[in-house]
Amino acid sequence: MKTLDPRGFGLMCATGAVVVGLVVAGCANRVEGTANPNTADLAAYKTEAAASSAAATSSKRAAAQSKAITDNCAQFPTTTGVGVAKYNEFVDAHDANAPDYADKRELAASTLDDAANKVEAGVSTAKDALPEDLAGKFTDYVTAARALAAETRKMTYTAPVGPLNEASRRVNDARNAVRDACPKR
């Protein structure tokens, strides 16, 4: 019995593979011309890609707006409520000629300034994600709170209360405008 020579068998397999490859390559036809995309398919693809991109951008913008509204509206009552409470304590001290009147006056003014700074920071962080009208209402509050803080610092026992009351009314109006514009929870 004769054994197979591995070198001869490998050479025979390699020769067979080359012959099969030449036969297959010889049967192929070459196509003349320049390769161009199918214009109808290309236009449809571009339209679909643009629509998909626009939808993704719109979705991101809507999500950013929703987050900005939630972040700013959620913190607003608490942040500004502290200023209102400290201002009311100052008014009570003023009306009662309390000995801690000056301390309460400064605490009320600094708390109002702090609330204005926090609201302003929230609007600034949101950038263009907040709807313009809502951002305007927050900004109106910031302006009114700073004006009330300034009027509060001017108060003495003999100072007229008209400017202080007017500044207080503007803060209340601005707070109500923001609360009305924010989504209800």
PDB file of C-alpha atoms in Angstrom:
ATOM      1  CA  MET A   1       0.000   0.000   0.000  1.00  0.00           C
ATOM      2  CA  LYS A   2       1.339   3.318  -1.047  1.00  0.00           C
ATOM      3  CA  THR A   3       1.057   6.372   1.194  1.00  0.00           C
ATOM      4  CA  LEU A   4       0.154   9.753  -0.073  1.00  0.00           C
ATOM      5  CA  ASP A   5       2.966  12.223  -0.429  1.00  0.00           C
ATOM      6  CA  PRO A   6       1.844  15.370   1.450  1.00  0.00           C
ATOM      7  CA  ARG A   7       3.927  17.665  -0.753  1.00  0.00           C
ATOM      8  CA  GLY A   8       2.495  16.283  -3.910  1.00  0.00           C
ATOM      9  CA  PHE A   9      -1.048  16.398  -2.594  1.00  0.00           C
ATOM     10  CA  GLY A  10      -0.652  20.061  -1.494  1.00  0.00           C
ATOM     11  CA  LEU A  11       0.801  20.992  -4.906  1.00  0.00           C
ATOM     12  CA  MET A  12      -2.104  19.321  -6.643  1.00  0.00           C
ATOM     13  CA  CYS A  13      -4.654  21.219  -4.461  1.00  0.00           C
ATOM     14  CA  ALA A  14      -2.917  24.551  -5.096  1.00  0.00           C
ATOM     15  CA  THR A  15      -2.879  23.935  -8.857  1.00  0.00           C
ATOM     16  CA  GLY A  16      -6.573  23.064  -8.778  1.00  0.00           C
ATOM     17  CA  ALA A  17      -7.395  26.277  -6.913  1.00  0.00           C
ATOM     18  CA  VAL A  18      -5.473  28.378  -9.446  1.00  0.00           C
ATOM     19  CA  VAL A  19      -7.260  26.697 -12.364  1.00  0.00           C
ATOM     20  CA  VAL A  20     -10.697  27.280 -10.773  1.00  0.00           C
ATOM     21  CA  GLY A  21      -9.802  30.939 -10.098  1.00  0.00           C
ATOM     22  CA  LEU A  22      -8.707  31.490 -13.701  1.00  0.00           C
ATOM     23  CA  VAL A  23     -11.919  29.938 -14.998  1.00  0.00           C
ATOM     24  CA  VAL A  24     -14.065  32.149 -12.754  1.00  0.00           C
ATOM     25  CA  ALA A  25     -12.075  35.288 -13.609  1.00  0.00           C
ATOM     26  CA  GLY A  26     -12.262  34.508 -17.310  1.00  0.00           C
ATOM     27  CA  CYS A  27     -16.062  34.326 -17.142  1.00  0.00           C
ATOM     28  CA  ALA A  28     -16.415  37.812 -15.628  1.00  0.00           C
ATOM     29  CA  ASN A  29     -17.454  40.711 -17.848  1.00  0.00           C
ATOM     30  CA  ARG A  30     -16.046  44.165 -17.453  1.00  0.00           C
ATOM     31  CA  VAL A  31     -18.560  46.968 -17.474  1.00  0.00           C
ATOM     32  CA  GLU A  32     -17.478  50.091 -19.292  1.00  0.00           C
ATOM     33  CA  GLY A  33     -18.382  53.597 -18.007  1.00  0.00           C
ATOM     34  CA  THR A  34     -18.172  55.761 -14.912  1.00  0.00           C
ATOM     35  CA  ALA A  35     -19.745  54.770 -11.631  1.00  0.00           C
ATOM     36  CA  ASN A  36     -22.455  57.264 -10.583  1.00  0.00           C
ATOM     37  CA  PRO A  37     -24.997  57.056  -7.786  1.00  0.00           C
ATOM     38  CA  ASN A  38     -28.653  56.596  -8.549  1.00  0.00           C
ATOM     39  CA  THR A  39     -29.805  60.242  -8.347  1.00  0.00           C
ATOM     40  CA  ALA A  40     -33.327  59.399  -7.194  1.00  0.00           C
ATOM     41  CA  ASP A  41     -32.031  57.147  -4.407  1.00  0.00           C
ATOM     42  CA  LEU A  42     -29.409  59.733  -3.448  1.00  0.00           C
ATOM     43  CA  ALA A  43     -31.988  62.534  -3.227  1.00  0.00           C
ATOM     44  CA  ALA A  44     -34.313  60.362  -1.138  1.00  0.00           C
ATOM     45  CA  TYR A  45     -31.450  59.446   1.187  1.00  0.00           C
ATOM     46  CA  LYS A  46     -30.411  63.095   1.637  1.00  0.00           C
ATOM     47  CA  THR A  47     -33.999  64.129   2.385  1.00  0.00           C
ATOM     48  CA  GLU A  48     -34.418  61.332   4.902  1.00  0.00           C
ATOM     49  CA  ALA A  49     -31.085  62.117   6.571  1.00  0.00           C
ATOM     50  CA  ALA A  50     -31.943  65.825   6.824  1.00  0.00           C
ATOM     51  CA  ALA A  51     -35.366  65.057   8.298  1.00  0.00           C
ATOM     52  CA  SER A  52     -33.841  62.652  10.799  1.00  0.00           C
ATOM     53  CA  SER A  53     -31.221  65.211  11.810  1.00  0.00           C
ATOM     54  CA  ALA A  54     -33.846  67.954  12.171  1.00  0.00           C
ATOM     55  CA  ALA A  55     -36.015  65.675  14.299  1.00  0.00           C
ATOM     56  CA  ALA A  56     -33.072  64.817  16.550  1.00  0.00           C
ATOM     57  CA  THR A  57     -32.155  68.496  16.907  1.00  0.00           C
ATOM     58  CA  SER A  58     -35.753  69.440  17.639  1.00  0.00           C
ATOM     59  CA  SER A  59     -36.010  66.663  20.210  1.00  0.00           C
ATOM     60  CA  LYS A  60     -32.791  67.801  21.926  1.00  0.00           C
ATOM     61  CA  ARG A  61     -34.006  71.409  21.941  1.00  0.00           C
ATOM     62  CA  ALA A  62     -37.364  70.384  23.443  1.00  0.00           C
ATOM     63  CA  ALA A  63     -35.638  68.304  26.131  1.00  0.00           C
ATOM     64  CA  ALA A  64     -33.282  71.182  26.987  1.00  0.00           C
ATOM     65  CA  GLN A  65     -36.215  73.601  27.183  1.00  0.00           C
ATOM     66  CA  SER A  66     -38.195  71.266  29.424  1.00  0.00           C
ATOM     67  CA  LYS A  67     -35.201  70.845  31.747  1.00  0.00           C
ATOM     68  CA  ALA A  68     -34.547  74.611  31.871  1.00  0.00           C
ATOM     69  CA  ILE A  69     -38.186  75.348  32.692  1.00  0.00           C
ATOM     70  CA  THR A  70     -38.320  72.651  35.366  1.00  0.00           C
ATOM     71  CA  ASP A  71     -35.000  73.661  36.941  1.00  0.00           C
ATOM     72  CA  ASN A  72     -35.870  77.368  37.112  1.00  0.00           C
ATOM     73  CA  CYS A  73     -39.543  77.070  38.020  1.00  0.00           C
ATOM     74  CA  ALA A  74     -38.957  74.418  40.692  1.00  0.00           C
ATOM     75  CA  GLN A  75     -36.427  76.458  42.651  1.00  0.00           C
ATOM     76  CA  PHE A  76     -38.160  79.835  42.233  1.00  0.00           C
ATOM     77  CA  PRO A  77     -40.771  79.643  45.034  1.00  0.00           C
ATOM     78  CA  THR A  78     -38.250  78.458  47.613  1.00  0.00           C
ATOM     79  CA  THR A  79     -35.485  80.850  46.594  1.00  0.00           C
ATOM     80  CA  THR A  80     -37.712  83.908  46.478  1.00  0.00           C
ATOM     81  CA  GLY A  81     -39.843  82.836  49.432  1.00  0.00           C
ATOM     82  CA  VAL A  82     -36.874  83.253  51.777  1.00  0.00           C
ATOM     83  CA  GLY A  83     -36.505  86.852  50.594  1.00  0.00           C
ATOM     84  CA  VAL A  84     -40.200  87.513  51.177  1.00  0.00           C
ATOM     85  CA  ALA A  85     -40.028  86.053  54.693  1.00  0.00           C
ATOM     86  CA  LYS A  86     -36.982  88.121  55.659  1.00  0.00           C
ATOM     87  CA  TYR A  87     -38.529  91.252  54.142  1.00  0.00           C
ATOM     88  CA  ASN A  88     -41.732  90.710  56.141  1.00  0.00           C
ATOM     89  CA  GLU A  89     -39.672  90.273  59.332  1.00  0.00           C
ATOM     90  CA  PHE A  90     -37.987  93.612  58.566  1.00  0.00           C
ATOM     91  CA  VAL A  91     -41.362  95.326  58.008  1.00  0.00           C
ATOM     92  CA  ASP A  92     -42.635  93.958  61.319  1.00  0.00           C
ATOM     93  CA  ALA A  93     -39.495  95.194  63.087  1.00  0.00           C
ATOM     94  CA  HIS A  94     -39.843  98.608  61.412  1.00  0.00           C
ATOM     95  CA  ASP A  95     -43.499  98.921  62.364  1.00  0.00           C
ATOM     96  CA  ALA A  96     -42.746  97.901  65.962  1.00  0.00           C
ATOM     97  CA  ASN A  97     -39.656 100.127  66.306  1.00  0.00           C
ATOM     98  CA  ALA A  98     -37.849  96.951  67.359  1.00  0.00           C
ATOM     99  CA  PRO A  99     -34.287  97.203  68.640  1.00  0.00           C
ATOM    100  CA  ASP A 100     -33.070  94.719  65.996  1.00  0.00           C
ATOM    101  CA  TYR A 101     -34.601  96.823  63.218  1.00  0.00           C
ATOM    102  CA  ALA A 102     -31.259  97.621  61.511  1.00  0.00           C
ATOM    103  CA  ASP A 103     -30.112  93.991  61.588  1.00  0.00           C
ATOM    104  CA  LYS A 104     -33.405  92.796  60.091  1.00  0.00           C
ATOM    105  CA  ARG A 105     -33.228  95.544  57.454  1.00  0.00           C
ATOM    106  CA  GLU A 106     -29.777  94.385  56.311  1.00  0.00           C
ATOM    107  CA  LEU A 107     -30.743  90.700  56.454  1.00  0.00           C
ATOM    108  CA  ALA A 108     -33.852  91.385  54.350  1.00  0.00           C
ATOM    109  CA  ALA A 109     -31.863  93.359  51.775  1.00  0.00           C
ATOM    110  CA  SER A 110     -29.077  90.789  51.507  1.00  0.00           C
ATOM    111  CA  THR A 111     -31.594  87.924  51.270  1.00  0.00           C
ATOM    112  CA  LEU A 112     -33.429  89.718  48.449  1.00  0.00           C
ATOM    113  CA  ASP A 113     -30.116  90.285  46.653  1.00  0.00           C
ATOM    114  CA  ASP A 114     -29.198  86.635  47.168  1.00  0.00           C
ATOM    115  CA  ALA A 115     -32.537  85.480  45.734  1.00  0.00           C
ATOM    116  CA  ALA A 116     -32.063  87.782  42.733  1.00  0.00           C
ATOM    117  CA  ASN A 117     -28.551  86.391  42.178  1.00  0.00           C
ATOM    118  CA  LYS A 118     -29.775  82.775  42.331  1.00  0.00           C
ATOM    119  CA  VAL A 119     -32.644  83.412  39.917  1.00  0.00           C
ATOM    120  CA  GLU A 120     -30.315  85.275  37.569  1.00  0.00           C
ATOM    121  CA  ALA A 121     -27.786  82.408  37.718  1.00  0.00           C
ATOM    122  CA  GLY A 122     -30.515  79.918  36.803  1.00  0.00           C
ATOM    123  CA  VAL A 123     -31.546  81.989  33.786  1.00  0.00           C
ATOM    124  CA  SER A 124     -27.913  82.405  32.777  1.00  0.00           C
ATOM    125  CA  THR A 125     -27.246  78.663  33.088  1.00  0.00           C
ATOM    126  CA  ALA A 126     -30.282  77.877  30.944  1.00  0.00           C
ATOM    127  CA  LYS A 127     -28.993  80.246  28.226  1.00  0.00           C
ATOM    128  CA  ASP A 128     -31.373  80.108  25.262  1.00  0.00           C
ATOM    129  CA  ALA A 129     -33.199  76.986  26.465  1.00  0.00           C
ATOM    130  CA  LEU A 130     -35.749  79.009  28.458  1.00  0.00           C
ATOM    131  CA  PRO A 131     -38.609  80.421  26.398  1.00  0.00           C
ATOM    132  CA  GLU A 132     -37.989  84.129  25.868  1.00  0.00           C
ATOM    133  CA  ASP A 133     -41.161  85.271  27.626  1.00  0.00           C
ATOM    134  CA  LEU A 134     -40.430  83.168  30.724  1.00  0.00           C
ATOM    135  CA  ALA A 135     -36.803  84.296  30.828  1.00  0.00           C
ATOM    136  CA  GLY A 136     -38.107  87.862  30.675  1.00  0.00           C
ATOM    137  CA  LYS A 137     -40.379  87.260  33.663  1.00  0.00           C
ATOM    138  CA  PHE A 138     -37.477  85.845  35.687  1.00  0.00           C
ATOM    139  CA  THR A 139     -35.370  88.859  34.711  1.00  0.00           C
ATOM    140  CA  ASP A 140     -38.182  91.203  35.735  1.00  0.00           C
ATOM    141  CA  TYR A 141     -38.180  89.542  39.159  1.00  0.00           C
ATOM    142  CA  VAL A 142     -34.382  89.942  39.438  1.00  0.00           C
ATOM    143  CA  THR A 143     -34.658  93.654  38.647  1.00  0.00           C
ATOM    144  CA  ALA A 144     -37.549  94.163  41.081  1.00  0.00           C
ATOM    145  CA  ALA A 145     -35.840  92.216  43.902  1.00  0.00           C
ATOM    146  CA  ARG A 146     -32.662  94.244  43.564  1.00  0.00           C
ATOM    147  CA  ALA A 147     -34.687  97.471  43.574  1.00  0.00           C
ATOM    148  CA  LEU A 148     -36.515  96.368  46.721  1.00  0.00           C
ATOM    149  CA  ALA A 149     -33.209  95.473  48.380  1.00  0.00           C
ATOM    150  CA  ALA A 150     -31.906  98.956  47.550  1.00  0.00           C
ATOM    151  CA  GLU A 151     -35.056 100.640  48.921  1.00  0.00           C
ATOM    152  CA  THR A 152     -34.897  98.453  52.035  1.00  0.00           C
ATOM    153  CA  ARG A 153     -31.338  99.589  52.741  1.00  0.00           C
ATOM    154  CA  LYS A 154     -32.485 103.236  52.511  1.00  0.00           C
ATOM    155  CA  MET A 155     -35.180 102.814  55.148  1.00  0.00           C
ATOM    156  CA  THR A 156     -34.924 104.600  58.462  1.00  0.00           C
ATOM    157  CA  TYR A 157     -37.629 105.295  61.012  1.00  0.00           C
ATOM    158  CA  THR A 158     -38.194 108.721  59.467  1.00  0.00           C
ATOM    159  CA  ALA A 159     -37.918 107.772  55.764  1.00  0.00           C
ATOM    160  CA  PRO A 160     -41.096 107.848  53.647  1.00  0.00           C
ATOM    161  CA  VAL A 161     -42.444 104.366  53.018  1.00  0.00           C
ATOM    162  CA  GLY A 162     -43.945 105.118  49.589  1.00  0.00           C
ATOM    163  CA  PRO A 163     -40.879 104.059  47.523  1.00  0.00           C
ATOM    164  CA  LEU A 164     -40.464 100.946  49.667  1.00  0.00           C
ATOM    165  CA  ASN A 165     -44.120  99.982  49.229  1.00  0.00           C
ATOM    166  CA  GLU A 166     -43.919 100.562  45.457  1.00  0.00           C
ATOM    167  CA  ALA A 167     -40.778  98.407  45.201  1.00  0.00           C
ATOM    168  CA  SER A 168     -42.488  95.713  47.275  1.00  0.00           C
ATOM    169  CA  ARG A 169     -45.516  95.777  44.959  1.00  0.00           C
ATOM    170  CA  ARG A 170     -43.258  95.331  41.910  1.00  0.00           C
ATOM    171  CA  VAL A 171     -41.588  92.295  43.524  1.00  0.00           C
ATOM    172  CA  ASN A 172     -44.972  90.739  44.320  1.00  0.00           C
ATOM    173  CA  ASP A 173     -46.189  91.398  40.763  1.00  0.00           C
ATOM    174  CA  ALA A 174     -43.007  89.897  39.300  1.00  0.00           C
ATOM    175  CA  ARG A 175     -43.224  86.812  41.554  1.00  0.00           C
ATOM    176  CA  ASN A 176     -46.861  86.288  40.585  1.00  0.00           C
ATOM    177  CA  ALA A 177     -46.042  86.662  36.891  1.00  0.00           C
ATOM    178  CA  VAL A 178     -43.370  83.958  37.145  1.00  0.00           C
ATOM    179  CA  ARG A 179     -45.629  81.645  39.145  1.00  0.00           C
ATOM    180  CA  ASP A 180     -48.415  82.105  36.589  1.00  0.00           C
ATOM    181  CA  ALA A 181     -46.048  81.423  33.688  1.00  0.00           C
ATOM    182  CA  CYS A 182     -44.458  78.326  35.213  1.00  0.00           C
ATOM    183  CA  PRO A 183     -46.182  74.967  34.740  1.00  0.00           C
ATOM    184  CA  LYS A 184     -48.333  73.927  37.669  1.00  0.00           C
ATOM    185  CA  ARG A 185     -47.035  71.055  39.717  1.00  0.00           C
TER     186      ARG A 185
END
